[in-house]
Short mmCIF file of C-alpha atoms in Angstrom, two decimals:
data_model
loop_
_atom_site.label_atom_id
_atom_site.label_comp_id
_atom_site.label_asym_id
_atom_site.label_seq_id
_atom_site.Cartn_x
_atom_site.Cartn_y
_atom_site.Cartn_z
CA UNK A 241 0.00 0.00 0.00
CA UNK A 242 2.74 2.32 0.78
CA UNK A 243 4.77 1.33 -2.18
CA UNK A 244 1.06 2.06 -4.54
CA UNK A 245 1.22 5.73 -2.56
CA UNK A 246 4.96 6.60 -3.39
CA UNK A 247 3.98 5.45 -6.71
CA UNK A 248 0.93 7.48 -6.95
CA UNK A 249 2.07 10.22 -4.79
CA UNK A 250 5.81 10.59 -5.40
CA UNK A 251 5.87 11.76 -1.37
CA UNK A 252 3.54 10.73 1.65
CA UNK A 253 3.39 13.23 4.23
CA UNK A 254 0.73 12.18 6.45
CA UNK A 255 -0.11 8.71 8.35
CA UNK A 256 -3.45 8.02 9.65
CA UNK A 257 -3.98 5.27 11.62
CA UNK A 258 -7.64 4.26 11.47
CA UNK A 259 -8.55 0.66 12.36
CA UNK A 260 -9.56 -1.15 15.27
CA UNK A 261 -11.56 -3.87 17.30
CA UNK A 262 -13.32 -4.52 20.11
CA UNK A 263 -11.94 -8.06 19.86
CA UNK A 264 -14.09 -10.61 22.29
CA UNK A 265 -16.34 -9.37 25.12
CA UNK A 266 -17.06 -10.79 28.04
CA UNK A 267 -15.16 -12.23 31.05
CA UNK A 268 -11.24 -12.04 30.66
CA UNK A 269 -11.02 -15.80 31.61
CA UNK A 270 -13.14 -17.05 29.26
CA UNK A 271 -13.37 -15.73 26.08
CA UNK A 272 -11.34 -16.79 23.67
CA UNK A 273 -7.46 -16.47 23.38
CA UNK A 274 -7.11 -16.47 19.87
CA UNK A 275 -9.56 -13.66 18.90
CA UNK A 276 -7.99 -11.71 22.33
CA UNK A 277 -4.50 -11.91 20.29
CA UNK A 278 -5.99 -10.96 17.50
CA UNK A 279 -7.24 -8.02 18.56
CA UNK A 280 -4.03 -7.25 19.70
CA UNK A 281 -2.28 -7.56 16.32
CA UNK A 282 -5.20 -5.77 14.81
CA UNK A 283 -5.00 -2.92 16.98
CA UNK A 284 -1.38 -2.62 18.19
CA UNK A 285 0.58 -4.16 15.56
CA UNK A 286 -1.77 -2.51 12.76
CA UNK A 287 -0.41 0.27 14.25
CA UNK A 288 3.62 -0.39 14.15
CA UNK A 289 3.50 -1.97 10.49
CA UNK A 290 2.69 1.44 8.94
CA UNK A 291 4.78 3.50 11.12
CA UNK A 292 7.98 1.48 10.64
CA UNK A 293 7.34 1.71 7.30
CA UNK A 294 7.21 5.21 6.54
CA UNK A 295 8.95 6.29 9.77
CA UNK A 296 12.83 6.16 7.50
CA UNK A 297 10.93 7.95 4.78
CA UNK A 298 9.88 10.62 7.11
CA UNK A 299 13.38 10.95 8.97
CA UNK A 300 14.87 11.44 5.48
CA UNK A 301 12.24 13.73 4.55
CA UNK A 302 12.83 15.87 7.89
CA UNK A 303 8.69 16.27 8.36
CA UNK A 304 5.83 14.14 8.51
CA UNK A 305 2.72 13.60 10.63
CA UNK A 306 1.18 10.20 12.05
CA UNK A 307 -1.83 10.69 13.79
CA UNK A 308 -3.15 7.37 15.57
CA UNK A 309 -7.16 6.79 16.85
CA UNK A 310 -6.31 5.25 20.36
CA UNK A 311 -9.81 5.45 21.80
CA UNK A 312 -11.26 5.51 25.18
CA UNK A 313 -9.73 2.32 25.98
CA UNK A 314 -5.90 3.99 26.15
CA UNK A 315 -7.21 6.13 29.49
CA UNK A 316 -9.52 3.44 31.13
CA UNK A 317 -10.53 -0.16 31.98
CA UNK A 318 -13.14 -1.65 30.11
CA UNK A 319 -14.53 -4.67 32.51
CA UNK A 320 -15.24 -7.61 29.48
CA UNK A 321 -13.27 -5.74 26.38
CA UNK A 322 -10.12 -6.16 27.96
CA UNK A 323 -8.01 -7.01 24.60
CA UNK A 324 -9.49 -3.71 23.34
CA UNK A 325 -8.23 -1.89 26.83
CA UNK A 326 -4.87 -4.08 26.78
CA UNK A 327 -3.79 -3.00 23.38
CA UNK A 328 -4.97 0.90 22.81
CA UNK A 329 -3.33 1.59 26.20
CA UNK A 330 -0.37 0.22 24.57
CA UNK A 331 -1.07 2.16 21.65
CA UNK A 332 -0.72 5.12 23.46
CA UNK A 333 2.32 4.25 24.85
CA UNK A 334 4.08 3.09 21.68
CA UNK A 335 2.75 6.67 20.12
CA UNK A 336 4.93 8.53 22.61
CA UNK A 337 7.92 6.23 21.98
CA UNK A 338 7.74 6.83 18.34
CA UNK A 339 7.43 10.44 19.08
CA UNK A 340 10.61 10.61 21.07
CA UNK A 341 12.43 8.56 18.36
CA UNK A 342 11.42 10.86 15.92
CA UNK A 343 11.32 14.51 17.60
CA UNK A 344 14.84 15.38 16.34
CA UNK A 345 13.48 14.53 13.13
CA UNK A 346 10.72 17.16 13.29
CA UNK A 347 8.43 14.62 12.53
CA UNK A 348 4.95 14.59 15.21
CA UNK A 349 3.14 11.80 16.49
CA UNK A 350 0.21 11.79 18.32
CA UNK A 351 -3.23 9.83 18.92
CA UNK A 352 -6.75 10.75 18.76
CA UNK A 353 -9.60 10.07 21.31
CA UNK A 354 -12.61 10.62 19.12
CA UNK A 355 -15.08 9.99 21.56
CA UNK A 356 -18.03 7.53 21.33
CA UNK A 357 -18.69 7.59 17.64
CA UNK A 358 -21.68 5.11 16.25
CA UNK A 359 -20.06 2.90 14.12
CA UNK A 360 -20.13 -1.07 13.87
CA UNK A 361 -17.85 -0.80 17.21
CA UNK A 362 -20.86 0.53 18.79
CA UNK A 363 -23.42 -1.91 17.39
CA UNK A 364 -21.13 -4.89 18.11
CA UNK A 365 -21.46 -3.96 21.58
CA UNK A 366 -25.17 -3.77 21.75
CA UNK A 367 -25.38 -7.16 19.82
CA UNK A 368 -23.15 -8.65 22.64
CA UNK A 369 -25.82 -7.60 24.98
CA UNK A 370 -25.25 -7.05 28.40
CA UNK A 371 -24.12 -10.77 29.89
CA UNK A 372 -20.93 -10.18 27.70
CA UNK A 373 -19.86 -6.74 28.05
CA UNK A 374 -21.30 -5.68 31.69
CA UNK A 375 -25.04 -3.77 32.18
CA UNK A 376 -22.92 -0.22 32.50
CA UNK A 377 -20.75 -0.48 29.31
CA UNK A 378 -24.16 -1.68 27.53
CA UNK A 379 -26.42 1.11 29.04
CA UNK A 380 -23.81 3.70 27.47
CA UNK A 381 -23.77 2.26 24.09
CA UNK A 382 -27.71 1.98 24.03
CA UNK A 383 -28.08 5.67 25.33
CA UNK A 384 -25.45 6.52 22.73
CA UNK A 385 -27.53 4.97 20.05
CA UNK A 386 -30.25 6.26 20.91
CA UNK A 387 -29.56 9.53 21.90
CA UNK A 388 -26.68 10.29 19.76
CA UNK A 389 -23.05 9.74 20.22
CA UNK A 390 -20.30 12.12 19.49
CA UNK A 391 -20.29 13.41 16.25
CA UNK A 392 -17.88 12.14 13.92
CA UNK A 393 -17.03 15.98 12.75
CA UNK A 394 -15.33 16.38 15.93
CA UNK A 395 -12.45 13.15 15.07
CA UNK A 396 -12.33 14.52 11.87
CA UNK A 397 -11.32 18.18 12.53
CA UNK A 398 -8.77 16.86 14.96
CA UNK A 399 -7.20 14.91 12.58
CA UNK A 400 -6.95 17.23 9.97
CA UNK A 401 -5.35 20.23 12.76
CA UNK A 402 -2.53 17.45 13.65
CA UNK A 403 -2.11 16.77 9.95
CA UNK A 404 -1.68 20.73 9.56
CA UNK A 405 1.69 22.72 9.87
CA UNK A 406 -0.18 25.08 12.35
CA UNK A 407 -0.47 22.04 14.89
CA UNK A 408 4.02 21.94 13.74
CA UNK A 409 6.28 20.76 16.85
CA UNK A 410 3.01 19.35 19.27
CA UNK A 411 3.76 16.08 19.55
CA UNK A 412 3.55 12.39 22.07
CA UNK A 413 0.45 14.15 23.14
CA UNK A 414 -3.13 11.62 23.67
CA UNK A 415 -6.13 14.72 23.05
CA UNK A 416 -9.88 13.97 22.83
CA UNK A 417 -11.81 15.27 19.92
CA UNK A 418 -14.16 15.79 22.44
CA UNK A 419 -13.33 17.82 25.72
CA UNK A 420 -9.58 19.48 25.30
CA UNK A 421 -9.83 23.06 23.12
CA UNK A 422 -7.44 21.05 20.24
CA UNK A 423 -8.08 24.11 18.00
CA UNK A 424 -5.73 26.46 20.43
CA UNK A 425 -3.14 23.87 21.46
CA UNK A 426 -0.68 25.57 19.16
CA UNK A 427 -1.00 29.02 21.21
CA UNK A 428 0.45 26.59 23.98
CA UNK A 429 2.94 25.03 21.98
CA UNK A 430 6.34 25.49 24.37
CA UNK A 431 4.15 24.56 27.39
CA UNK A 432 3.21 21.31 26.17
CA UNK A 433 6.43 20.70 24.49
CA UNK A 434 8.05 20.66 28.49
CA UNK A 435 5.21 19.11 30.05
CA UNK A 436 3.12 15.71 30.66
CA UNK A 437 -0.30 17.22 29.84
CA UNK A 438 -2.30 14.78 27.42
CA UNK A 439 -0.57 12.04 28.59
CA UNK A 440 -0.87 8.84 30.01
CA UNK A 441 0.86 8.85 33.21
CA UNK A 442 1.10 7.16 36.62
CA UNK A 443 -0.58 8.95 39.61
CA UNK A 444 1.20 9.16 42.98
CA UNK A 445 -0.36 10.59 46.15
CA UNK A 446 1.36 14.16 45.94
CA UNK A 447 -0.32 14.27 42.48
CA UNK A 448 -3.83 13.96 44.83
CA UNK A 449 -2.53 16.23 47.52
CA UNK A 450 -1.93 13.15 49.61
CA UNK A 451 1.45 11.68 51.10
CA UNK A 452 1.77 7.66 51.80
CA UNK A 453 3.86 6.98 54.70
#
């Protein structure tokens, strides 16, 4: 695919990673091991293939953009979709590798949350029904359905601000299409650039105003 684009293109500037899976829902004990590892290469390993290939291409280019979709699952558990949790957390985390490796090369790297968007994902879910994926994850998907889930504009417009040069130098950085102001980040460029905001990170007690003895 990559070769057809060079082809085509001459030059790819821009790397969207789009695909994913719930993989199987219910009970991390019991469903099955084979669709829970391929979830896994679906979701994390459809996300290295691409990268690695166009990440020398980018280095020798000095520029370049991959923006990944790492979902709700990077940030929380999901009782019963745990190869979906499992491997967009470690999405995440391979998104701010890659963005470290490739920093010097002025190339940015960063993932999406989209929010709850009504795709297949979301009818999968309420086809499970609630014995497989939990009553709470199922009563969100069918208020979602019914009542509307985030609209897919939102994604979009993301996407297309990281794939900008005005978005130039944010990078490693996890930011919902939802709830962060995505269309100012650049106005806090240097701030972000020294920081761990939009980021997944571990939480210690002084980070809670707390102190374990």
């Amino acid at each position: 695919m990559i070769t057809l684009a060079f082809t085509e293109f001459g030059s790819v500037d821009i790397l969207v990673n789009n695909a994913g899976v719930y993989g199987p829902m219910g009970p991390t004990e019991s469903v099955s091991l084979a669709e829970w590892r391929r979830a896994v290469d679906i979701n994390l390993y459809g996300v290295l293939i691409p990268c690695r290939a166009l990440m020398p291409h980018f280095k020798r280019a000095g520029r370049g953009k991959i923006i990944i979709l790492s979902g709700g699952g990077a940030t929380n558990p999901l009782p019963n979709v745990s190869a979906y949790a499992a491997s967009k957390a470690a999405v995440a985390r391979l998104m701010e590798t890659i963005a470290e490796e490739l920093r010097p090369f002025h190339v940015d790297v960063n993932a999406i949350a989209p929010g709850a968007l009504a795709t297949r994902l979301m009818d999968e879910v309420l086809a499970a029904g609630p014995e497989k994926v939990g009553q709470t994850f199922y009563e969100k998907n069918k208020k979602w359905k019914s009542e509307g889930a985030t609209p897919l504009h939102l994604g979009a417009g993301l996407a297309v601000y990281l794939a900008s040069s005005e978005s130039d130098g944010i990078t490693g950085k996890l930011i919902s299409a939802q709830w962060d102001p995505w269309a100012h980040l650049h106005q806090h460029r240097d701030e972000l650039a020294k920081s761990d905001i939009y980021c997944v990170r571990r939480i210690v007690p002084e980070d809670r105003g707390k102190k374990f003895s």
